[in-house]
Coordinates of C-alpha atoms in Angstrom, one line a residue:
Chain Y
M1 CA 123.5 89.8 72.0
S2 CA 121.0 88.4 69.9
S3 CA 117.6 90.5 69.5
S4 CA 115.8 87.7 71.5
E5 CA 118.1 88.6 74.5
Q6 CA 117.3 92.3 74.3
P7 CA 115.5 93.8 77.3
A8 CA 111.9 93.9 76.4
A9 CA 111.5 97.4 76.2
S10 CA 114.6 98.5 74.5
H11 CA 113.4 98.5 71.0
R12 CA 111.2 101.4 71.9
F13 CA 114.2 103.7 71.8
D14 CA 116.2 105.0 68.8
P15 CA 118.2 102.0 67.7
N16 CA 121.1 104.1 66.3
F17 CA 121.7 106.4 69.3
T18 CA 124.6 104.6 71.0
K19 CA 126.3 103.9 67.7
N20 CA 126.0 107.7 66.8
V21 CA 127.4 108.8 70.1
I22 CA 130.4 106.4 69.7
E23 CA 130.9 107.3 66.1
G24 CA 131.0 111.1 67.1
M25 CA 134.8 110.4 68.1
G26 CA 136.8 112.0 65.4
P27 CA 139.9 110.7 63.7
N28 CA 142.5 112.0 66.1
T29 CA 141.1 110.1 68.9
T30 CA 143.7 107.5 70.0
P31 CA 143.0 103.6 69.6
R32 CA 143.0 103.1 73.0
N33 CA 140.8 106.2 73.9
R34 CA 138.5 105.0 71.2
Q35 CA 138.2 101.7 72.7
V36 CA 137.9 102.7 76.3
L37 CA 135.6 105.3 75.8
G38 CA 133.6 103.6 73.3
A39 CA 132.9 100.7 75.8
L40 CA 132.3 103.0 78.5
I41 CA 129.7 104.9 76.5
R42 CA 128.0 101.5 75.3
H43 CA 127.8 100.2 78.9
I44 CA 126.5 103.3 80.3
H45 CA 123.5 103.5 77.5
D46 CA 123.0 99.8 77.9
F47 CA 122.8 100.3 81.7
A48 CA 120.2 103.2 81.3
R49 CA 118.1 101.5 78.8
E50 CA 118.1 98.1 80.7
V51 CA 116.9 99.7 84.1
E52 CA 115.0 102.5 82.2
L53 CA 116.7 104.9 84.4
T54 CA 114.5 107.6 85.3
V55 CA 115.4 111.4 85.2
D56 CA 115.3 111.7 88.9
E57 CA 117.5 108.7 89.4
W58 CA 119.9 110.1 86.9
M59 CA 120.1 113.4 88.9
E60 CA 120.6 111.7 92.0
G61 CA 123.6 110.2 90.6
V62 CA 124.7 113.5 89.3
K63 CA 124.4 115.0 92.8
F64 CA 126.2 111.9 94.3
V65 CA 129.2 112.3 92.0
N66 CA 129.3 115.9 92.8
A67 CA 129.3 115.2 96.5
L68 CA 132.4 112.9 96.0
G69 CA 134.6 115.8 94.7
E70 CA 133.3 118.0 97.2
I71 CA 134.3 115.9 100.2
Y72 CA 137.9 115.4 98.5
H73 CA 138.1 119.1 98.3
N74 CA 136.9 119.8 101.8
S75 CA 139.3 117.4 103.3
N76 CA 142.2 119.0 101.6
K77 CA 142.3 116.1 99.2
T78 CA 143.1 113.5 102.2
R79 CA 139.6 111.8 101.9
N80 CA 139.1 109.9 98.5
E81 CA 135.5 108.7 98.7
T82 CA 135.8 108.1 94.9
H83 CA 138.4 105.7 95.3
R84 CA 136.3 104.2 98.2
I85 CA 133.1 104.0 96.0
C86 CA 135.3 102.1 93.4
D87 CA 136.3 99.7 96.5
V88 CA 132.7 99.3 97.4
L89 CA 131.6 98.4 94.0
G90 CA 134.5 95.8 93.5
L91 CA 136.3 97.9 90.9
E92 CA 139.6 98.2 92.5
S93 CA 139.8 94.7 93.1
L94 CA 138.9 93.8 89.7
V95 CA 141.3 96.2 88.0
D96 CA 143.9 94.7 90.2
E97 CA 143.1 91.2 89.3
I98 CA 143.0 92.5 85.6
A99 CA 146.5 93.8 85.8
H100 CA 148.3 91.0 88.0
K101 CA 146.6 87.6 87.4
I102 CA 149.0 85.1 86.2
I103 CA 148.0 81.6 86.0
S104 CA 151.3 79.5 86.1
E105 CA 152.1 76.9 83.4
G106 CA 153.9 74.9 86.2
E107 CA 152.9 73.7 89.7
L108 CA 153.4 76.8 91.6
D109 CA 151.1 79.7 90.9
P110 CA 152.2 83.3 92.0
T111 CA 150.8 84.5 95.4
S112 CA 147.5 86.3 94.4
S113 CA 147.5 90.1 94.1
S114 CA 145.2 92.1 96.1
I115 CA 144.5 95.9 96.4
L116 CA 147.1 98.5 97.4
G117 CA 144.5 100.4 99.4
P118 CA 145.0 104.1 100.5
F119 CA 147.8 103.3 103.5
W120 CA 150.7 102.2 101.8
S121 CA 153.6 104.8 102.3
P122 CA 156.8 105.0 100.2
N123 CA 158.8 106.0 103.5
A124 CA 158.6 102.9 105.6
P125 CA 162.1 102.2 106.9
F126 CA 164.4 99.1 106.2
R127 CA 164.5 96.9 109.5
E128 CA 166.6 94.2 110.6
L129 CA 165.6 90.6 109.9
G130 CA 164.0 89.5 113.1
G131 CA 162.9 93.1 114.1
E132 CA 159.7 94.6 115.3
I133 CA 157.4 96.9 113.5
F134 CA 155.5 98.0 116.5
Q135 CA 158.0 100.7 117.3
D136 CA 155.6 102.5 119.7
G137 CA 155.4 99.4 121.6
V138 CA 152.7 96.7 121.9
P139 CA 149.2 98.3 122.3
P140 CA 147.2 96.9 125.4
N141 CA 145.1 94.5 123.3
G142 CA 147.9 93.7 120.8
R143 CA 148.8 90.2 120.1
V144 CA 152.4 89.8 119.1
T145 CA 152.9 87.4 116.0
K146 CA 156.1 86.0 114.5
M147 CA 155.7 86.4 111.0
H148 CA 158.2 84.2 108.7
G149 CA 158.4 82.5 105.5
V150 CA 160.3 82.0 102.2
V151 CA 160.2 83.9 98.9
R152 CA 160.3 81.4 96.0
D153 CA 160.6 81.5 92.2
I154 CA 157.4 80.1 90.6
I155 CA 159.3 78.6 87.8
T156 CA 162.5 77.1 89.7
G157 CA 161.1 76.8 93.0
K158 CA 164.2 78.0 94.4
P159 CA 164.3 80.9 97.0
I160 CA 165.0 84.5 96.1
P161 CA 167.5 86.0 98.3
G162 CA 167.5 89.8 98.8
A163 CA 163.7 89.9 97.9
V164 CA 162.2 92.9 99.9
V165 CA 159.0 92.4 101.9
D166 CA 157.3 95.7 102.7
I167 CA 154.7 95.2 105.3
W168 CA 152.2 97.6 106.9
Q169 CA 149.3 97.3 109.1
A170 CA 146.7 99.1 111.3
S171 CA 147.1 98.9 115.0
A172 CA 145.0 97.2 117.6
N173 CA 142.6 100.1 117.4
G174 CA 142.0 99.7 113.7
K175 CA 143.9 102.8 112.7
Y176 CA 147.2 103.2 110.7
D177 CA 149.8 105.8 111.7
F178 CA 148.3 108.3 109.4
Q179 CA 145.0 108.2 110.9
D180 CA 146.2 108.2 114.5
P181 CA 148.9 110.7 115.2
Q182 CA 147.9 111.2 118.8
N183 CA 148.7 107.4 119.4
Q184 CA 151.2 106.3 116.9
T185 CA 154.6 107.9 115.5
P186 CA 155.1 108.1 111.7
N187 CA 156.0 104.6 110.3
N188 CA 154.6 102.6 113.4
L189 CA 153.7 99.1 112.1
R190 CA 155.5 99.7 108.9
G191 CA 158.8 98.2 107.7
K192 CA 160.8 96.8 105.0
F193 CA 162.8 93.5 105.4
R194 CA 165.2 92.0 103.0
A195 CA 165.2 88.1 102.6
D196 CA 168.4 86.1 103.7
E197 CA 170.4 84.0 101.5
K198 CA 167.9 81.2 101.9
G199 CA 165.2 83.6 100.7
E200 CA 164.0 83.7 104.4
Y201 CA 162.2 86.6 106.1
H202 CA 161.0 87.1 109.7
F203 CA 159.9 89.6 112.1
Y204 CA 157.5 90.7 114.8
C205 CA 154.3 92.2 113.9
L206 CA 150.8 92.2 115.5
H207 CA 147.7 90.0 114.8
P208 CA 145.7 92.5 112.6
T209 CA 142.3 94.0 113.6
A210 CA 139.1 94.4 111.5
Y211 CA 138.0 97.9 110.9
S212 CA 135.1 99.9 109.4
L213 CA 135.0 102.2 106.6
P214 CA 134.0 105.8 107.5
T215 CA 130.1 105.6 108.1
D216 CA 129.6 109.4 107.4
G217 CA 130.0 110.1 103.6
P218 CA 129.0 108.8 100.2
S219 CA 130.5 105.4 100.3
W220 CA 128.5 104.7 103.4
Q221 CA 125.4 106.1 101.9
L222 CA 126.0 103.6 98.9
L223 CA 126.5 100.6 101.4
S224 CA 123.3 101.5 103.1
L225 CA 121.4 101.6 99.9
M226 CA 122.9 98.2 99.2
D227 CA 122.2 96.9 102.7
R228 CA 125.9 96.1 103.4
H229 CA 128.1 96.2 106.4
P230 CA 131.1 98.6 106.1
M231 CA 133.8 96.2 107.7
R232 CA 137.1 95.0 106.3
P233 CA 138.3 91.8 107.6
A234 CA 141.6 92.2 109.6
H235 CA 144.5 92.2 107.3
I236 CA 148.4 92.5 107.0
H237 CA 149.4 94.4 103.8
I238 CA 152.5 93.3 102.0
M239 CA 154.4 94.1 99.0
V240 CA 157.1 91.9 97.8
T241 CA 159.8 93.2 95.3
H242 CA 163.1 92.0 93.7
P243 CA 164.6 93.4 90.6
E244 CA 164.4 90.5 88.6
F245 CA 160.7 89.3 89.4
Q246 CA 157.4 90.7 89.0
G247 CA 156.3 92.3 92.3
C248 CA 153.4 91.1 94.5
T249 CA 151.3 93.6 96.5
T250 CA 148.7 91.5 98.5
Q251 CA 147.0 91.3 102.0
L252 CA 146.9 88.3 104.3
Y253 CA 143.5 87.6 106.4
P254 CA 143.2 85.5 109.3
S255 CA 140.7 82.4 108.5
D256 CA 138.6 82.9 111.7
D257 CA 137.9 86.6 111.0
Q258 CA 134.2 87.1 111.1
W259 CA 134.4 89.5 108.1
V260 CA 136.6 87.3 105.9
K261 CA 133.5 85.9 103.6
S262 CA 132.1 89.4 103.2
D263 CA 134.9 92.0 103.1
T264 CA 133.2 95.1 102.0
V265 CA 136.0 95.8 99.5
F266 CA 135.9 92.1 97.9
A267 CA 139.8 91.9 98.1
V268 CA 140.0 88.5 99.9
K269 CA 141.2 85.3 97.7
D270 CA 141.7 81.9 98.8
D271 CA 145.4 81.6 99.1
L272 CA 145.6 84.7 101.1
V273 CA 143.5 83.4 103.9
V274 CA 146.0 82.3 106.7
D275 CA 146.0 80.6 110.1
F276 CA 147.7 82.2 113.1
K277 CA 149.0 79.4 115.4
P278 CA 149.7 79.7 119.1
F279 CA 153.4 80.2 119.5
D280 CA 155.7 81.1 122.5
D281 CA 159.2 82.4 121.9
G282 CA 159.1 84.7 125.1
K283 CA 158.1 87.4 122.9
A284 CA 155.3 86.4 120.5
V285 CA 152.0 84.5 121.3
L286 CA 151.2 83.6 117.6
E287 CA 153.0 82.4 114.7
L288 CA 152.2 83.1 111.1
E289 CA 154.1 81.0 108.3
Y290 CA 153.4 82.7 104.9
N291 CA 155.6 81.6 101.8
I292 CA 155.4 84.0 98.7
N293 CA 155.7 83.0 95.0
L294 CA 157.0 85.3 92.5
A295 CA 157.0 85.1 88.8
P296 CA 160.2 86.2 86.8
K297 CA 159.8 89.6 85.1
G298 CA 158.2 89.0 81.4
Y299 CA 156.6 85.8 82.6
K300 CA 153.0 85.6 81.2
G301 CA 151.7 82.4 82.2
K302 CA 148.6 80.7 80.7
V303 CA 146.4 83.2 78.9
Chain F
M1 CA 125.9 86.7 75.6
S2 CA 127.0 83.4 74.3
S3 CA 130.6 82.1 75.3
S4 CA 131.8 82.2 71.9
E5 CA 131.1 86.2 72.0
Q6 CA 133.2 86.4 75.5
P7 CA 136.3 88.9 74.9
A8 CA 139.1 86.6 74.4
A9 CA 140.8 87.2 77.9
S10 CA 137.9 87.2 80.3
H11 CA 137.9 83.5 81.3
R12 CA 141.3 84.5 83.0
F13 CA 139.4 86.1 85.7
D14 CA 137.3 84.9 88.6
P15 CA 134.1 83.9 87.0
N16 CA 132.0 84.6 90.2
F17 CA 133.5 87.7 91.1
T18 CA 130.7 90.0 89.8
K19 CA 128.0 87.6 91.1
N20 CA 129.5 87.9 94.7
V21 CA 129.6 91.8 94.6
I22 CA 125.9 91.8 93.3
E23 CA 124.7 89.3 95.9
G24 CA 126.5 91.2 98.5
M25 CA 123.6 93.2 98.7
G26 CA 121.5 92.5 101.9
P27 CA 117.8 91.7 102.3
N28 CA 116.6 95.1 103.0
T29 CA 117.9 96.6 99.7
T30 CA 114.8 98.0 97.9
P31 CA 113.7 95.8 94.7
R32 CA 114.5 99.1 92.7
N33 CA 117.8 99.6 94.3
R34 CA 118.7 96.0 93.8
Q35 CA 117.7 96.2 90.2
V36 CA 119.6 99.5 89.4
L37 CA 122.7 98.8 91.4
G38 CA 123.0 95.4 90.4
A39 CA 122.9 96.3 86.8
L40 CA 125.2 99.1 87.4
I41 CA 128.0 96.8 89.0
R42 CA 127.5 94.3 86.4
H43 CA 128.1 96.9 83.6
I44 CA 130.9 98.5 85.4
H45 CA 132.7 95.1 85.7
D46 CA 131.9 93.9 82.3
F47 CA 133.3 97.3 81.1
A48 CA 136.7 96.9 83.0
R49 CA 137.2 93.1 81.9
E50 CA 136.2 94.0 78.3
V51 CA 138.7 96.7 77.9
E52 CA 141.2 95.1 80.4
L53 CA 141.0 98.7 82.3
T54 CA 144.5 99.2 83.7
V55 CA 145.1 100.4 87.1
D56 CA 146.7 103.9 85.8
E57 CA 143.6 104.3 83.7
W58 CA 141.3 103.5 86.7
M59 CA 143.3 106.1 88.7
E60 CA 142.9 108.7 86.0
G61 CA 139.1 108.2 86.4
V62 CA 139.0 108.5 90.1
K63 CA 141.0 112.1 89.7
F64 CA 138.5 112.9 86.9
V65 CA 135.5 112.1 89.1
N66 CA 137.1 114.2 91.8
A67 CA 137.7 117.1 89.7
L68 CA 133.9 117.1 88.8
G69 CA 133.1 117.8 92.1
E70 CA 135.6 120.2 93.0
I71 CA 134.7 122.7 90.0
Y72 CA 131.1 122.4 91.4
H73 CA 132.1 123.4 94.7
N74 CA 134.8 126.2 93.7
S75 CA 131.8 127.7 91.5
N76 CA 129.7 127.7 94.4
K77 CA 127.5 125.0 93.0
T78 CA 126.6 127.0 89.6
R79 CA 128.7 125.1 87.2
N80 CA 127.8 121.5 87.1
E81 CA 130.4 119.7 85.0
T82 CA 129.0 116.3 86.0
H83 CA 125.6 117.0 84.4
R84 CA 127.6 118.4 81.4
I85 CA 129.7 115.0 81.3
C86 CA 126.4 113.0 81.1
D87 CA 125.3 115.3 78.1
V88 CA 128.5 114.8 76.2
L89 CA 128.3 111.1 76.6
G90 CA 124.7 111.2 75.5
L91 CA 123.2 110.0 78.9
E92 CA 120.9 113.0 79.6
S93 CA 119.4 112.6 76.2
L94 CA 119.0 108.9 76.5
V95 CA 117.4 109.4 80.1
D96 CA 114.9 111.8 78.4
E97 CA 113.9 109.5 75.6
I98 CA 113.3 106.6 78.1
A99 CA 111.3 109.0 80.3
H100 CA 109.2 110.7 77.4
K101 CA 109.1 108.5 74.3
I102 CA 105.7 107.6 73.3
I103 CA 104.8 106.2 70.0
S104 CA 101.3 106.9 69.2
E105 CA 98.8 104.2 68.1
G106 CA 97.0 106.7 65.8
E107 CA 98.4 108.9 63.0
L108 CA 99.6 111.9 65.1
D109 CA 102.9 111.3 67.2
P110 CA 103.5 113.4 70.2
T111 CA 106.2 116.0 69.6
S112 CA 109.6 114.4 70.7
S113 CA 110.9 115.5 73.8
S114 CA 114.6 116.7 74.3
I115 CA 116.6 117.6 77.2
L116 CA 115.9 120.3 79.5
G117 CA 119.4 121.5 79.8
P118 CA 120.8 124.0 82.8
F119 CA 119.0 127.3 81.6
W120 CA 115.3 126.6 82.1
S121 CA 114.0 129.1 84.8
P122 CA 110.9 128.8 86.9
N123 CA 110.5 132.6 87.0
A124 CA 109.8 133.2 83.3
P125 CA 106.8 135.8 83.1
F126 CA 103.6 135.4 81.2
R127 CA 103.5 137.5 78.3
E128 CA 100.7 138.6 75.8
L129 CA 100.1 136.5 72.7
G130 CA 101.9 138.4 70.0
G131 CA 104.3 139.8 72.4
E132 CA 108.2 139.9 72.3
I133 CA 110.6 138.1 74.4
F134 CA 113.6 140.3 73.8
Q135 CA 112.8 142.6 76.4
D136 CA 116.2 144.3 76.3
G137 CA 115.7 145.2 72.6
V138 CA 117.1 143.4 69.5
P139 CA 120.7 142.9 69.7
P140 CA 122.9 144.1 66.9
N141 CA 123.0 140.9 64.8
G142 CA 119.7 139.5 66.1
R143 CA 117.1 138.4 63.6
V144 CA 113.6 138.8 64.9
T145 CA 111.5 135.9 64.0
K146 CA 107.6 135.4 64.2
M147 CA 107.1 132.2 65.7
H148 CA 103.5 130.5 65.7
G149 CA 101.7 127.3 65.5
V150 CA 98.9 125.2 67.1
V151 CA 98.9 122.9 70.0
R152 CA 96.9 119.7 69.2
D153 CA 95.7 116.5 71.1
I154 CA 97.3 113.5 69.2
I155 CA 94.0 111.4 69.8
T156 CA 91.3 113.7 68.7
G157 CA 93.7 116.0 66.4
K158 CA 91.8 119.0 68.1
P159 CA 93.3 122.1 69.3
I160 CA 94.2 122.5 72.9
P161 CA 93.1 125.9 74.0
G162 CA 94.8 127.4 77.1
A163 CA 98.1 125.1 76.7
V164 CA 101.1 127.2 77.9
V165 CA 104.2 127.5 75.9
D166 CA 107.1 128.3 77.9
I167 CA 110.1 129.8 75.6
W168 CA 113.8 130.3 76.4
Q169 CA 116.7 131.0 74.2
A170 CA 120.3 132.4 74.2
S171 CA 120.8 135.8 72.8
A172 CA 122.7 136.4 69.6
N173 CA 126.0 136.4 71.6
G174 CA 125.2 132.8 72.5
K175 CA 124.5 133.6 76.2
Y176 CA 121.4 133.2 78.3
D177 CA 120.4 135.9 80.8
F178 CA 121.8 134.0 83.8
Q179 CA 125.2 133.9 82.0
D180 CA 125.4 137.6 80.8
P181 CA 124.2 139.9 83.4
Q182 CA 126.2 142.8 82.0
N183 CA 124.0 142.6 78.7
Q184 CA 120.9 141.0 79.7
T185 CA 118.1 141.7 82.4
P186 CA 116.5 138.7 84.2
N187 CA 114.0 136.9 82.1
N188 CA 115.3 138.7 78.7
L189 CA 114.5 136.0 75.9
R190 CA 112.2 134.2 78.3
G191 CA 108.4 134.1 78.3
K192 CA 105.2 132.0 78.8
F193 CA 102.4 132.4 76.3
R194 CA 99.1 130.8 76.7
A195 CA 97.3 129.3 73.5
D196 CA 94.0 130.9 72.3
E197 CA 90.5 129.2 72.0
K198 CA 91.9 127.8 68.8
G199 CA 95.1 126.3 70.5
E200 CA 97.2 128.9 68.5
Y201 CA 100.0 130.8 69.7
H202 CA 102.4 133.4 68.3
F203 CA 105.2 135.6 69.5
Y204 CA 108.4 137.4 68.6
C205 CA 111.8 135.8 69.3
L206 CA 115.1 135.7 67.9
H207 CA 116.5 133.3 65.3
P208 CA 118.7 131.3 67.6
T209 CA 122.5 131.2 67.7
A210 CA 124.9 128.1 68.1
Y211 CA 127.3 128.3 71.0
S212 CA 130.2 126.4 72.5
L213 CA 130.1 124.3 75.8
P214 CA 132.8 125.8 78.1
T215 CA 136.4 124.9 76.7
D216 CA 138.5 125.0 80.1
G217 CA 137.1 122.1 82.4
P218 CA 136.6 118.2 82.5
S219 CA 133.9 118.1 79.8
W220 CA 136.3 119.8 77.4
Q221 CA 139.0 117.4 78.5
L222 CA 136.6 114.6 77.7
L223 CA 135.8 116.0 74.3
S224 CA 139.2 116.5 73.4
L225 CA 140.3 113.0 74.2
M226 CA 137.2 112.0 71.8
D227 CA 138.4 114.7 69.1
R228 CA 135.1 116.3 69.3
H229 CA 133.9 119.9 68.8
P230 CA 132.2 121.5 71.8
M231 CA 129.4 123.3 69.7
R232 CA 125.5 123.0 70.3
P233 CA 123.7 123.7 67.3
A234 CA 121.4 126.9 67.4
H235 CA 118.1 126.1 69.3
I236 CA 115.1 127.7 71.0
H237 CA 113.8 125.8 74.2
I238 CA 110.1 125.3 74.6
M239 CA 108.2 123.6 77.3
V240 CA 104.6 123.1 76.7
T241 CA 102.1 122.2 79.4
H242 CA 98.3 121.7 79.9
P243 CA 96.6 120.2 83.2
E244 CA 94.9 117.6 80.9
F245 CA 98.0 116.6 78.9
Q246 CA 101.6 115.0 79.3
G247 CA 103.6 118.1 79.1
C248 CA 106.5 118.2 76.4
T249 CA 109.9 119.8 76.9
T250 CA 112.0 120.2 74.0
Q251 CA 114.2 122.3 71.5
L252 CA 114.0 123.3 67.9
Y253 CA 116.7 123.5 65.5
P254 CA 117.3 125.5 62.2
S255 CA 117.7 122.9 59.6
D256 CA 120.8 124.8 58.1
D257 CA 122.8 125.1 61.2
Q258 CA 126.2 123.7 60.7
W259 CA 126.3 121.8 63.9
V260 CA 122.6 120.1 63.7
K261 CA 124.2 116.9 62.4
S262 CA 126.8 116.7 65.0
D263 CA 125.2 118.1 68.4
T264 CA 127.7 118.0 71.3
V265 CA 125.0 116.7 73.5
F266 CA 123.1 114.6 71.1
A267 CA 119.8 116.2 71.6
V268 CA 118.5 116.7 67.9
K269 CA 115.7 114.5 66.7
D270 CA 114.2 114.7 63.2
D271 CA 110.9 116.2 64.0
L272 CA 112.6 119.1 65.8
V273 CA 114.7 120.6 62.9
V274 CA 112.6 123.2 61.4
D275 CA 112.9 125.7 58.4
F276 CA 113.0 129.6 59.4
K277 CA 111.4 131.2 56.3
P278 CA 111.9 134.8 55.0
F279 CA 109.2 136.9 56.3
D280 CA 108.1 140.8 56.6
D281 CA 105.5 142.3 58.7
G282 CA 107.5 145.4 59.4
K283 CA 108.9 143.8 62.8
A284 CA 110.1 140.1 61.9
V285 CA 112.6 139.1 59.1
L286 CA 111.8 135.6 59.5
E287 CA 109.1 133.1 60.4
L288 CA 108.8 129.8 61.9
E289 CA 105.8 127.8 62.2
Y290 CA 105.7 124.9 64.7
N291 CA 102.6 122.7 65.7
I292 CA 103.0 120.8 68.9
N293 CA 101.4 117.6 69.4
L294 CA 100.5 116.4 73.2
A295 CA 99.4 113.0 74.5
P296 CA 96.5 113.1 77.1
K297 CA 97.6 112.3 80.6
G298 CA 97.8 108.4 81.2
Y299 CA 98.3 107.6 77.6
K300 CA 101.1 105.0 77.1
G301 CA 101.3 104.5 73.4
K302 CA 102.6 101.6 71.7
V303 CA 105.2 99.7 74.0

């Protein structure tokens, strides 16, 4: 930053302070820790000088951080408001993009990644192609959807037989099985499907339902300070894997959802917004076709 | 920042992402919250992109923040590692400078501010000028010091009669009364003194003793990652107040302390480094003269 771009008041402060803190790191700091912690210190200091952070505001911040860990503790480590604060500030979505974004050198881009979120389970069962994930039956206001598509290689355009499509979603009440033990058995609305020899998968799920983040903790306090709503648009989570390809963890959003343009965790990307179409096969009332594109392992794409 | 200074990889990421998160704030956000939270979001995102923060590193950060609040909870809110982390990163010292730095338009600058720290007590008793703050007697390796000086107005250079000098310090074992109930009674090594009609104060205290931050929690984990020591140089805390002047809360450091150049909380400033001189009045073995300069209320100084 040139001196003309310095915030007006910053020269009132010791110009060597931040340098001294960063250079306080000793010779045995690993290069990565030096890089990450050095940048963290620089940005924290620049932030404080730029807004002329007051002592009271800083103390509010200290109290806020302590409240995050207290909720985690008091919930027996099930309620991770720290994770949720990162989501509300866009950090999880950004870190996900940094980790996974590949811009293809060919015509087919890999399907965009999106955040994993806190509700994935390693225990979802394999189900037969064409099966249902609503193992507890269809809830009263559930709309059965036939979801299908092809998993393809971005380089060759060819299908990827054997790719595993792991899906999970909230029920029509906006709750995942973990959160709703009185209404849902474990693994309800979860399942893994193995694509056939044509790389095709198909199964029955529900049209997803929008839901609110909790409105009684620090993340809600932060959202309120920012005059923001706590809603996530309706979404279906998918995680697609194959031993020879880079996996893709993402979420699909109905294009007509009222929150799709203002997701409170900033996880929507253009190629993840989809149309559910009217359908009737005697079982489903909607159809969702979604093809998934994977990059081979080791493929870096354009930088 | 000009485009040539952008980290090489940043253009791989959605250039509108941070703007979208900041502009997610609604119309009822207060101007100050919009400024502070907007800058916070921008710096967090810039940090993540600059170092290409990994998912694992971010998750380590989430765990670290949760651990801070858990210690606070488990210590019955007496151990504030969040506060200490801010100190170790230089944030408390910076916020203190932002709040209190005044550069005088005249010849006499106000005494530099330094951090309050967690050990000030609102209950320190007034003691007579010339009295002792070691109410539990002199500890075996304690060195009695006669501390004295004048409190002056930076504009007129005249003394400020009635200014209150509030002093607190750790004992020769490096512990404050709060931390050491088996050896110290409440208010040991604390006291308030009222300057006389010449603006002069004098009392007996101890030469201060360096001490370590705790070496068993998150702040020690962070110091270890940075290959830094946990030591604070020896110091005496003072808080000087008068109804017509801007108060000064600060710390004084012996110039020959081995940690004075590398204070682990970055609270040392040049005008706070002092010389203790040999002395003998039958009671003290050292003398410390320190004059304190206060700015009148409302005085802003050079910006």
